[in-house]
CSV table of C-alpha atoms and ligand atoms in Angstrom, one decimal:
chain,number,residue,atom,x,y,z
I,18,UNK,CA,-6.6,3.0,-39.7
I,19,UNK,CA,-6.2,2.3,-36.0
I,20,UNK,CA,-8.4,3.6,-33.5
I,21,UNK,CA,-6.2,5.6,-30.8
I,22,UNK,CA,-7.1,6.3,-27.3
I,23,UNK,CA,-7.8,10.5,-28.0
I,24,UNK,CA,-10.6,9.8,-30.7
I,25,UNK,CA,-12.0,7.0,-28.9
I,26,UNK,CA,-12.0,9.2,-25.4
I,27,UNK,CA,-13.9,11.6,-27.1
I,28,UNK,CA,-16.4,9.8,-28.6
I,29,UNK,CA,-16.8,7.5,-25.2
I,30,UNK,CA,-17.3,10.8,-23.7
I,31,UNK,CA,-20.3,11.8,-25.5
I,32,UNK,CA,-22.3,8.7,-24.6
I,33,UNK,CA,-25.7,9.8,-22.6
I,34,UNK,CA,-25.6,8.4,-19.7
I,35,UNK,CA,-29.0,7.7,-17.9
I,36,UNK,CA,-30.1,11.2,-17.0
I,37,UNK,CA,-29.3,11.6,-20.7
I,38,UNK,CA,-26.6,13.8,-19.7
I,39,UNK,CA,-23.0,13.0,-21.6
I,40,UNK,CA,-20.9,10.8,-19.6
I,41,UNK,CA,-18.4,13.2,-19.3
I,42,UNK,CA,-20.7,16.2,-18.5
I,43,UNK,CA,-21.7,13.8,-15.3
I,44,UNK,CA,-18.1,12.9,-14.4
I,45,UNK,CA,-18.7,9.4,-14.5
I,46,UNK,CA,-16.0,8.8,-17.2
I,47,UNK,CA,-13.1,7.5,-15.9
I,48,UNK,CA,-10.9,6.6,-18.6
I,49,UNK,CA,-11.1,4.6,-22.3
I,50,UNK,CA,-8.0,2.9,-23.9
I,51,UNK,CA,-7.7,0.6,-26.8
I,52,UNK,CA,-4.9,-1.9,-27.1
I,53,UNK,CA,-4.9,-4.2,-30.4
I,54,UNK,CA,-8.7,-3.0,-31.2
I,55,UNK,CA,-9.4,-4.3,-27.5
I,56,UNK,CA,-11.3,-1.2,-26.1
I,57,UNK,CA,-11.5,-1.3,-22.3
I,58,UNK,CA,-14.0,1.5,-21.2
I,59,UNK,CA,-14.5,2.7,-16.8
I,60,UNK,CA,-17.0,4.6,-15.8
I,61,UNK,CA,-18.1,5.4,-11.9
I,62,UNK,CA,-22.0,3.8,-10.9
I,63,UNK,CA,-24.3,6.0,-9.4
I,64,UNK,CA,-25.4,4.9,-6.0
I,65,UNK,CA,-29.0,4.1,-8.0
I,66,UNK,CA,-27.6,2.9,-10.7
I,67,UNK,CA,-29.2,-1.0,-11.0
I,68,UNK,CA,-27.5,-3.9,-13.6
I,69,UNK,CA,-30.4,-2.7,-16.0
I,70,UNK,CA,-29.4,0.5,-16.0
I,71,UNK,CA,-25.7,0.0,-16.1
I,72,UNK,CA,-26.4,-2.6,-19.5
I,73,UNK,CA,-28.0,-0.2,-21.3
I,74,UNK,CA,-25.1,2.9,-20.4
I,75,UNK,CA,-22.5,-0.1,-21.5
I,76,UNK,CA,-25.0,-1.0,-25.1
I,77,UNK,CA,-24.8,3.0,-25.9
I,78,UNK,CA,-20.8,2.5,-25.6
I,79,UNK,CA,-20.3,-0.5,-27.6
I,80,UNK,CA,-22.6,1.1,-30.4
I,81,UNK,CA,-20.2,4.5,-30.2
I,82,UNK,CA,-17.9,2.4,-30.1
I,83,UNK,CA,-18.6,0.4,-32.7
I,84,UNK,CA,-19.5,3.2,-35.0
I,85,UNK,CA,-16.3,5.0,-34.3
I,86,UNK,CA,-14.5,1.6,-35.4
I,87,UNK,CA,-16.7,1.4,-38.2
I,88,UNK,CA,-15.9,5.3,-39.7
I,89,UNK,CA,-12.3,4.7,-38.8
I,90,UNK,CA,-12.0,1.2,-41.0
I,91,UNK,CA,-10.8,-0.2,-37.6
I,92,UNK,CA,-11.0,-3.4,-36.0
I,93,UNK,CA,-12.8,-4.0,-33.0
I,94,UNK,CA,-12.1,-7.3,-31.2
I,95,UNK,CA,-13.9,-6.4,-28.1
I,96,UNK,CA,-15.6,-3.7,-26.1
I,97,UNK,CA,-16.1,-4.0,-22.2
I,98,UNK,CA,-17.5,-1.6,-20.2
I,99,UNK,CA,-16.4,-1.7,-16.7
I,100,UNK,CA,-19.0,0.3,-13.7
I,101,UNK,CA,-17.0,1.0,-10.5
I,102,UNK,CA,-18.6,2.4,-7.2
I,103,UNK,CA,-17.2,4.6,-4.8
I,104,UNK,CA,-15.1,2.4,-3.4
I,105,UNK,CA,-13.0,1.7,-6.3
I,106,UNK,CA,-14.5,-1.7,-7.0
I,107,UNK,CA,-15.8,-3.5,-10.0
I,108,UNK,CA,-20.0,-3.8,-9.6
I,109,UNK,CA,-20.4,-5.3,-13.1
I,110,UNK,CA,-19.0,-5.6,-16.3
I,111,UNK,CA,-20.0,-5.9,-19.7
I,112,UNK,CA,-17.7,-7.5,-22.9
I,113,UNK,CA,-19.1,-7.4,-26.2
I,114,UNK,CA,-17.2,-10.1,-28.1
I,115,UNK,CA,-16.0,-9.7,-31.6
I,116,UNK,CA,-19.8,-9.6,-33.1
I,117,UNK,CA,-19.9,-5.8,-32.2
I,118,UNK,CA,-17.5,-4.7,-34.7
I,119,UNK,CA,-19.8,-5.2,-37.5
I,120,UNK,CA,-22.1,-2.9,-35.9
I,121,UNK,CA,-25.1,-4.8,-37.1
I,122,UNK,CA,-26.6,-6.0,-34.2
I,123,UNK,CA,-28.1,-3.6,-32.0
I,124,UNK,CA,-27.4,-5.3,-28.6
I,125,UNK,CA,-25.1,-8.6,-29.0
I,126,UNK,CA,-25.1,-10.4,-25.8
I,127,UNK,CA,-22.8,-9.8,-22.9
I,128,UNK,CA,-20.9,-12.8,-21.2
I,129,UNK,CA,-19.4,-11.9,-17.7
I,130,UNK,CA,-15.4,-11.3,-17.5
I,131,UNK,CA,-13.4,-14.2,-16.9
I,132,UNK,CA,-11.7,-12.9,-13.8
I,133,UNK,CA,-14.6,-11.8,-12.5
I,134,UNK,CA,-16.4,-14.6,-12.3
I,135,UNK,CA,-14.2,-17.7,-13.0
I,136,UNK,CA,-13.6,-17.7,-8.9
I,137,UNK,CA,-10.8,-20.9,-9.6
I,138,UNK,CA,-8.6,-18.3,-11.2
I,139,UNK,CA,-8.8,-14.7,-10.1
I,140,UNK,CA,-5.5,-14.1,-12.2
I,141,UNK,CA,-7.8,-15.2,-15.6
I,142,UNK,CA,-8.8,-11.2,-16.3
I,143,UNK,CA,-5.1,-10.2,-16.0
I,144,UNK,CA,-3.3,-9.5,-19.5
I,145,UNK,CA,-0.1,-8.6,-18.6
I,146,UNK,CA,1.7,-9.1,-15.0
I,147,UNK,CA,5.0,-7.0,-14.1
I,148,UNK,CA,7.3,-7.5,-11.6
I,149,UNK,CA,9.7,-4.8,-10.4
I,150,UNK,CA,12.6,-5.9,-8.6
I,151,UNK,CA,16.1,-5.3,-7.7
I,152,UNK,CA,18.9,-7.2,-6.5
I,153,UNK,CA,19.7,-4.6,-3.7
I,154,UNK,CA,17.4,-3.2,-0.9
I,155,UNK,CA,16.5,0.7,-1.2
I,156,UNK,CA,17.5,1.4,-4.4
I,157,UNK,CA,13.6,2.3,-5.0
I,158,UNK,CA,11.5,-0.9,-6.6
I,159,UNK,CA,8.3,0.4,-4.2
I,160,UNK,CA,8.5,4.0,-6.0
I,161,UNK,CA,9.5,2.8,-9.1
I,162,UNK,CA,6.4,0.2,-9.3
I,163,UNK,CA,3.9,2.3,-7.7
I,164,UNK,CA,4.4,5.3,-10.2
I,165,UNK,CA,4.3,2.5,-13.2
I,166,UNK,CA,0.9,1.8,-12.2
I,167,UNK,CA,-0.2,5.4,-11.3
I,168,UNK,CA,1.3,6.5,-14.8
I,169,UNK,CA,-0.4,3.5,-16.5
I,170,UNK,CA,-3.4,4.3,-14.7
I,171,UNK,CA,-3.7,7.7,-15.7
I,172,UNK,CA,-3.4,6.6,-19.4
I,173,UNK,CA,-7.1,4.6,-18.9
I,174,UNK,CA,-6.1,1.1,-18.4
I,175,UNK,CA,-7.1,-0.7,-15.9
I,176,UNK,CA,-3.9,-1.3,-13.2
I,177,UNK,CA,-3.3,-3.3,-10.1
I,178,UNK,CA,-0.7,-3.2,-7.5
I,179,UNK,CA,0.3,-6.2,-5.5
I,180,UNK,CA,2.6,-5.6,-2.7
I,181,UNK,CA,4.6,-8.5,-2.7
I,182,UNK,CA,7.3,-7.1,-0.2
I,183,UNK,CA,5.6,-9.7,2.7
I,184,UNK,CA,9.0,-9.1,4.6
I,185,UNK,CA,8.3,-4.8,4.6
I,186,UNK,CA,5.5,-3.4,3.2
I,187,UNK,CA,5.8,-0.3,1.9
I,188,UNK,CA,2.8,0.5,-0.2
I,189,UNK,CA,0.5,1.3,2.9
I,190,UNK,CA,2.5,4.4,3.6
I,191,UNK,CA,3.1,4.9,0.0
I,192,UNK,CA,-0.4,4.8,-1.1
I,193,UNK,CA,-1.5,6.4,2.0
I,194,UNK,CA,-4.4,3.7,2.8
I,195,UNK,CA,-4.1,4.7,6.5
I,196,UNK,CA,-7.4,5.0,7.5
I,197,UNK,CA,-8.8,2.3,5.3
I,198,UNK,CA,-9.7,-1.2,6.1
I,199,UNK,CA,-8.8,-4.4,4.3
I,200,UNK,CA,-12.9,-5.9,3.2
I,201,UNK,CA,-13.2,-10.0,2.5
I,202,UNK,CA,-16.0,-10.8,0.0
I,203,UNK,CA,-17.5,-14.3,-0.2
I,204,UNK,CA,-13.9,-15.8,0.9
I,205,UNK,CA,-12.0,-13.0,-1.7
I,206,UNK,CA,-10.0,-10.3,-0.4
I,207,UNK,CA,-10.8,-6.7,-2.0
I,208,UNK,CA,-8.2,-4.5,-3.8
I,209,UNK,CA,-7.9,-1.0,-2.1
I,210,UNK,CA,-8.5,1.5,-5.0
I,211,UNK,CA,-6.5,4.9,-4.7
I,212,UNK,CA,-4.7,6.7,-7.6
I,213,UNK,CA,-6.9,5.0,-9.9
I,214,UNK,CA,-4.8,1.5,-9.1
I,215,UNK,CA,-6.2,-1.3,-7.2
I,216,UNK,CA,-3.9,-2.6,-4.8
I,217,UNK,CA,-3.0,-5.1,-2.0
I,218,UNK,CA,-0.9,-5.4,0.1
I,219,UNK,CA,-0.1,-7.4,3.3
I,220,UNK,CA,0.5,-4.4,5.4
I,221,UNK,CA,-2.6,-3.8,5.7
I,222,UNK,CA,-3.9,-7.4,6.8
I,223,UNK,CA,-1.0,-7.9,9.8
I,224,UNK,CA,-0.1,-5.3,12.5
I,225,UNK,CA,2.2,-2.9,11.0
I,226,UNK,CA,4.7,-2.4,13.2
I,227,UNK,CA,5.1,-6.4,13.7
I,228,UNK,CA,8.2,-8.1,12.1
I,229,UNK,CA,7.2,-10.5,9.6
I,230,UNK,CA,9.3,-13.3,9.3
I,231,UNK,CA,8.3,-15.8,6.7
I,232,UNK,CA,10.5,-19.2,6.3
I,233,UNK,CA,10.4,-20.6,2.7
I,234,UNK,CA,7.2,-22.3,2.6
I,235,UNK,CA,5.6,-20.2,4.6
I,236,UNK,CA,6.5,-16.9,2.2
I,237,UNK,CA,4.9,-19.3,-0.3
I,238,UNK,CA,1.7,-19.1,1.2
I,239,UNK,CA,1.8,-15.7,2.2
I,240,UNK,CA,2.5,-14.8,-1.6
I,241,UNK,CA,0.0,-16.9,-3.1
I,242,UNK,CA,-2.5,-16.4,-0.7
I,243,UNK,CA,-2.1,-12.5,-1.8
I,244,UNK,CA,-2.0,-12.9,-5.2
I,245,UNK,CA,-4.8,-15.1,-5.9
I,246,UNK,CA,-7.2,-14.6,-3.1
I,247,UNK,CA,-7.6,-11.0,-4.3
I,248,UNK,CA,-10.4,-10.2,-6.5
I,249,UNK,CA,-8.2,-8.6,-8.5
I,250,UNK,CA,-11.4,-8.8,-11.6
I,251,UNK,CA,-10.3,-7.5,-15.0
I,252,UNK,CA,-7.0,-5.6,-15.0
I,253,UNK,CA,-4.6,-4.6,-17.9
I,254,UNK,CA,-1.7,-4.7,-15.8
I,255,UNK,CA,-0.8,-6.1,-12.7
I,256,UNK,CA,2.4,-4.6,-11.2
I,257,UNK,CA,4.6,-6.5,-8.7
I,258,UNK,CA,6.7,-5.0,-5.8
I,259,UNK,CA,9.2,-7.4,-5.2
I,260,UNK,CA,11.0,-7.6,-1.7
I,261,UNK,CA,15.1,-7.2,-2.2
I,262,UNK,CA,17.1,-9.6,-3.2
I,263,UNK,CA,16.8,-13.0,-5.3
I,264,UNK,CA,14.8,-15.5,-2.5
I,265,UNK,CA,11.6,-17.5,-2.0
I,266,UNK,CA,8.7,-15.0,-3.2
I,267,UNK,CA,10.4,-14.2,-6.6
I,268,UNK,CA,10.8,-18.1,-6.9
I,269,UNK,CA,6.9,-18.7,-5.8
I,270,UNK,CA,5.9,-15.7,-8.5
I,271,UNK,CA,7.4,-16.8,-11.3
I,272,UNK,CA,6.4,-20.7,-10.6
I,273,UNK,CA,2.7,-19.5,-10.0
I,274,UNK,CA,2.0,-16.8,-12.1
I,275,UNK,CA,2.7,-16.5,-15.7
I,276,UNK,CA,4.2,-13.3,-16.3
I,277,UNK,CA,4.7,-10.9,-18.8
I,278,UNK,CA,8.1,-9.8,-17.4
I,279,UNK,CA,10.3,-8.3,-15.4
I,280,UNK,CA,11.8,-4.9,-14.6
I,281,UNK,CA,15.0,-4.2,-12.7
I,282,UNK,CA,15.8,-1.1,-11.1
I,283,UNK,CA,19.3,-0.2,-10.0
I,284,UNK,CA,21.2,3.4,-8.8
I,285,UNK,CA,23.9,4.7,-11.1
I,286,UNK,CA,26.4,3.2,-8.2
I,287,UNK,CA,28.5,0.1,-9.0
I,288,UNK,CA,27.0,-2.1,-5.7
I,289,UNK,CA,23.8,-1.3,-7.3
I,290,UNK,CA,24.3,-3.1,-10.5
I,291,UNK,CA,26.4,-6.1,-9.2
I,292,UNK,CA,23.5,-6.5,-7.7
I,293,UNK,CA,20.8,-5.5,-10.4
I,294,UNK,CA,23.1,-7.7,-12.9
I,295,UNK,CA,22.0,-10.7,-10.5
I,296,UNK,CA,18.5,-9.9,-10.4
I,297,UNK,CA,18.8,-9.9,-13.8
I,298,UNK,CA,20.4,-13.2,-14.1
I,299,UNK,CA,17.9,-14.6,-11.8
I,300,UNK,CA,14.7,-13.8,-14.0
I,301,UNK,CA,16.6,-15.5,-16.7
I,302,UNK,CA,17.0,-18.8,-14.6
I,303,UNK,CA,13.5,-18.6,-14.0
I,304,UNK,CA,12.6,-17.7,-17.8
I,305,UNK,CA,11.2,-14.4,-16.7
I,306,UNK,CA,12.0,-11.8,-19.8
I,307,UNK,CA,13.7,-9.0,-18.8
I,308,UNK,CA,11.5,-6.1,-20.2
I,309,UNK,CA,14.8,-3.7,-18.9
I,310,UNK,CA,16.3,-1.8,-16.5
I,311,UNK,CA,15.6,1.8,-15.2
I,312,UNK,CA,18.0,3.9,-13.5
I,313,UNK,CA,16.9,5.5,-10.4
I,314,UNK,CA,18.1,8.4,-8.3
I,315,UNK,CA,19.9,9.0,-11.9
I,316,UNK,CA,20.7,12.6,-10.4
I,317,UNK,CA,19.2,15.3,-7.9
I,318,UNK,CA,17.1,17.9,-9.4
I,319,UNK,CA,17.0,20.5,-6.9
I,320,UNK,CA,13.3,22.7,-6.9
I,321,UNK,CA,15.4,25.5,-8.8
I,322,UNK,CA,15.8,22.9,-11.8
I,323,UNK,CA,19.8,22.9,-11.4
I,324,UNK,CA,20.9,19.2,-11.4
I,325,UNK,CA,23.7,17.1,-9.4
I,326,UNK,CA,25.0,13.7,-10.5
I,327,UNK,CA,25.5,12.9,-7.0
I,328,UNK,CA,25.8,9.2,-7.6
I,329,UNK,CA,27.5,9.7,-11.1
I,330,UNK,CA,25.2,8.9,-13.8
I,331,UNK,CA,24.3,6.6,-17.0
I,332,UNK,CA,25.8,3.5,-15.4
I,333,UNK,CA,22.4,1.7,-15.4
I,334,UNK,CA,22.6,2.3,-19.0
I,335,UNK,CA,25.5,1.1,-19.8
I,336,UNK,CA,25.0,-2.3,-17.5
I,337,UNK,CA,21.8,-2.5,-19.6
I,338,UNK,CA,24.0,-2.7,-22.9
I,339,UNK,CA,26.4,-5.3,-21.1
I,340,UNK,CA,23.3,-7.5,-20.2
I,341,UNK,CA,21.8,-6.9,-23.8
I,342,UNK,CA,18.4,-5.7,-22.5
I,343,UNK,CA,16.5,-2.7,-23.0
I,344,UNK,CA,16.8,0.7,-21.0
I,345,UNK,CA,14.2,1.9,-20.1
I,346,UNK,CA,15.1,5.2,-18.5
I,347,UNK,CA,16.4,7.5,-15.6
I,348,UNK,CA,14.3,9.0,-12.7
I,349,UNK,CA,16.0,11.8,-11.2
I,350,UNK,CA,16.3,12.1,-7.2
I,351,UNK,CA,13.4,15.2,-6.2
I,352,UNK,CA,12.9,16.7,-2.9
I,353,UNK,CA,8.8,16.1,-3.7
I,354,UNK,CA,9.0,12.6,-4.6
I,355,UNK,CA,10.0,11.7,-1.3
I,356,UNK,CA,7.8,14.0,0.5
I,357,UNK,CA,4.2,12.9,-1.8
I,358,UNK,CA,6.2,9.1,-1.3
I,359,UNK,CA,6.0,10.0,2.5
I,360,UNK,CA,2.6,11.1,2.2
I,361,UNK,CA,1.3,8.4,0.2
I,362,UNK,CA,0.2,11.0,-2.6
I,363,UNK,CA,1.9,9.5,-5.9
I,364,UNK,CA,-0.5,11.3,-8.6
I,365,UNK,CA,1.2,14.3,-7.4
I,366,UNK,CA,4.7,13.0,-9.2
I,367,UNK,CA,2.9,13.4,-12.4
I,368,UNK,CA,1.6,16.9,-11.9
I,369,UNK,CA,4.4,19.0,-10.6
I,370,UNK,CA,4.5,23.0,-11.6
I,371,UNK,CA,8.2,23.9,-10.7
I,372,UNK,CA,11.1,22.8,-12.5
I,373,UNK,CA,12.1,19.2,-10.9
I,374,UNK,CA,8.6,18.4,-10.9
I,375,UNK,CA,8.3,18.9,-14.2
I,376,UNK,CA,11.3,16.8,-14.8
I,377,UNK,CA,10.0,14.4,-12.5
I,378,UNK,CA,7.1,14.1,-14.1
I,379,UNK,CA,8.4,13.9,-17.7
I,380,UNK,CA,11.1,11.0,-16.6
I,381,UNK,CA,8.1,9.0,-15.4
I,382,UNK,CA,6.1,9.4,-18.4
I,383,UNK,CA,9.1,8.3,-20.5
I,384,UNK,CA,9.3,5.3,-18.6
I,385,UNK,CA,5.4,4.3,-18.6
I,386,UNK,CA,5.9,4.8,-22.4
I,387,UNK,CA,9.5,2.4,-22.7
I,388,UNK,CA,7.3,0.1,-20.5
I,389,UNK,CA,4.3,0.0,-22.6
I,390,UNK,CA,6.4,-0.5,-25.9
I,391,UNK,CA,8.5,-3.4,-24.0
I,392,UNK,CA,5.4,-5.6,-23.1
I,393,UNK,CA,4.0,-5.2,-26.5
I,394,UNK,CA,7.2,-6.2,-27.7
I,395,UNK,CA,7.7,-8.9,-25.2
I,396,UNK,CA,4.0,-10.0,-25.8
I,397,UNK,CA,4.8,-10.5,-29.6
I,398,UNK,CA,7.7,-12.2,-28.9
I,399,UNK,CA,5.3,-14.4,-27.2
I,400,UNK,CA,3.2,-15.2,-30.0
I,401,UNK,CA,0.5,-12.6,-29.3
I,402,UNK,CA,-0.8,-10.1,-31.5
I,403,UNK,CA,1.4,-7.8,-33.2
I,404,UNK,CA,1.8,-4.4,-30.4
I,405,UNK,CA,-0.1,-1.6,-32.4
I,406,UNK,CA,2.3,1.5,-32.6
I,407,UNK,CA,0.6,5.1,-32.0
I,408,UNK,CA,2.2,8.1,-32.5
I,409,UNK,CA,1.0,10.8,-30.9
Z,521,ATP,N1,13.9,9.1,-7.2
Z,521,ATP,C1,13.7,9.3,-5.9
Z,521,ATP,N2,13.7,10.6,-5.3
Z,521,ATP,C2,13.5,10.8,-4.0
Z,521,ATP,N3,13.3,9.8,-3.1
Z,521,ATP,C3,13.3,8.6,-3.6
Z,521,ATP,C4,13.5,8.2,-5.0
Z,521,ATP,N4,13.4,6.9,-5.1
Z,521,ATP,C5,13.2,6.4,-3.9
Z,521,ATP,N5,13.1,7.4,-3.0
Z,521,ATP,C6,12.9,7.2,-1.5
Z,521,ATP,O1,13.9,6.3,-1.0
Z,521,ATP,C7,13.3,5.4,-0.1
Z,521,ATP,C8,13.5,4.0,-0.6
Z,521,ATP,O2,12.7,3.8,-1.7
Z,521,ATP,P1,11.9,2.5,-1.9
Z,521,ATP,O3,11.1,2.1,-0.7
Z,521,ATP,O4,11.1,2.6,-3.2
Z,521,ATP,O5,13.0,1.4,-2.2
Z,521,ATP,P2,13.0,-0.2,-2.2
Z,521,ATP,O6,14.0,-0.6,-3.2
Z,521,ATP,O7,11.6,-0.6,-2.5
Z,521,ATP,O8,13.3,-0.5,-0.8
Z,521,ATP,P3,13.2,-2.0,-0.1
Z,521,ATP,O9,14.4,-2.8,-0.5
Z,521,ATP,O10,13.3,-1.7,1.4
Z,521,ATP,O11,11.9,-2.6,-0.5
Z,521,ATP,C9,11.8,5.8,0.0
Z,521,ATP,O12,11.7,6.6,1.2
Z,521,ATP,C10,11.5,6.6,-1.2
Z,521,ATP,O13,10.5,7.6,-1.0
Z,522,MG,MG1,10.3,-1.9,-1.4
């Protein structure tokens, strides 16, 4: 039997926490998911809450943990425990290795997280990078990659945004980081957290309404300065907003960073996949996988529910067939997208009440899901482990 992300919640949830209170009676519990018996637990420090404290709350998980694993027949490669604080950012994890399945011991060591603490490669903690990109400007990469990692997020795993649009940033407007301020750490730039993601993004390190212009090697720098100077720490995902088109930072990504793969987003118009068919083509060169292509602005759901293929519809699907990749789904055109894009308020695409936020909601769910099952896929392919199916 597999362990699957409900049970273990609950059991996680149950944990005493150091006023012996459960840990989600205190609403410390931020999420728990397991991926190939890799169980990745958050939970939010308490402004007293010393490393002493914060190794014993993550020993009481791993022996849940490992008990749960135990009933269940399950496998359990390794157990972190990951203590945020109000800012969003990692204070101290704590990885139980593979000696905690067998439940014998009743405190195995803890070794720090590689990408915590191996400062020469603040990519080490990252399992699978993502990059979202298009071949044509506005067709929606931002929204599409900022809901990815919101909807990953809200699933428990651990997610991170990078903004690699250095040309026009959207994600400060998106994420609505207005009033916060970009914090440097022992030389390391600090992710924003919001939505549950930790992000970056150079909009908020330059003045905003200053054009960037970035020659070749200069967008270079400006990329890999951003990706790797940013204590990114342990993440499950990293998610990649590319700028338009086929130029220098999606060359510098996929020569610097070794990633997972890539997902193209196009409209249901024809100019839109010419162009998505050469973004496509591109990752190839650059022996990216194509994880698939999602169709955006599919149709308009008005409030009332009623739809409009404005743009006439499915052709992202069918350009997915030509290019022999997967599809990975449609997200409808909605009044509220726009406006909680506007006001940098993304969780609310997940949570609408009337009809097109329903549907909005639903769409993006689907595609978080035909996301998921592509980087397992794509990570098998790979020569990882084999993806664990759950069906729930
Ligand atoms: N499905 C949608 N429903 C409503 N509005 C949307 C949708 N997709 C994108 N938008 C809006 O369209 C605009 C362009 O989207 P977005 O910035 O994501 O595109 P982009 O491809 O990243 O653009 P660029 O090429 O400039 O980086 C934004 O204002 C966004 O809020
Ligand atoms: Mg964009």
């Amino acid at each position: 039997m597999a362990m699957t992300k409900q049970s273990l919640t609950e059991v996680v949830s149950k944990v005493p926490g150091p006023d012996g209170c459960p840990l989600s009676e205190s609403g410390v519990l931020l999420g728990a998911s397991v991926c190939d018996g890799m169980v990745k637990v958050r939970v939010r420090a308490h402004a007293g809450w010393d490393e002493g404290v914060m190794s014993r709350v993550a020993s009481s998980v791993r022996e849940a943990v490992a008990r749960y694993a135990a009933t269940e027949h399950a496998a359990l490669v390794s157990c972190v425990t990951e203590f945020v604080g109000n800012d969003g950012n990692t204070l101290k994890a704590f990885r139980f290795g593979g000696a905690a399945a067998s439940g014998t011991s009743p405190r195995a060591g803890h070794t720090p997280i590689p990408g915590l603490d191996d400062k020469s490669n603040p990519l080490a903690g990252v399992r699978h990078i993502i990059a979202v990109g298009a071949g044509k400007g506005g067709v929606g990469k931002s929204t599409i990659a900022l809901n990815l990692a919101v909807g990953l997020a809200r699933r428990g795993l651990s997610v991170g945004l990078l903004d690699a649009d250095i040309y026009g940033p959207s994600m400060p407007t998106m994420l609505g980081l207005g009033t916060h301020d970009a914090i440097v750490h022992q030389g390391m730039l600090q992710p924003f957290f919001t939505h549950g993601v930790k992000c970056m993004t150079i909009g908020k390190l330059v003045d905003p309404d200053k054009p960037l212009i970035w020659r070749g090697p200069m967008a270079h720098g400006a990329f890999t300065q951003l990706a790797e100077q940013t204590q990114w720490g342990e993440l499950d995902y990293l998610v990649i907003d590319l700028p338009p088109g086929t130029g220098d930072v999606s060359l510098t990504m996929a020569q610097t960073l070794s990633l997972t793969g890539a997902v193209v987003v196009c409209t249901p118009q024809k100019v839109a996949q010419d162009d998505a068919v050469r973004a496509a083509r591109m990752f190839e060169a650059l022996k990216v996988p194509v994880l698939g292509v999602v169709e955006n602005m599919s149709c308009f759901v008005g409030d009332d529910g009623k739809v409009y293929d404005i743009f006439g519809r499915g052709g992202a699907k069918k350009m997915s067939e030509r290019l022999g990749v997967p599809f990975l789904g449609e997200v409808p055109i909605t009044m509220s997208l726009r406006e909680h894009s506007d006001r940098g308020d993304p969780t609310a695409n997940f949570t609408g009440t009337h009809e097109a936020g329903k549907r909005l909601g639903k769409a993006l769910e689907e595609l978080v899901s035909s996301c998921e099952a592509q980087v397992a896929l794509a990570t098998m392919k790979r020569g990882g482990q084999k993806p664990t199916l759950t069906i729930s």
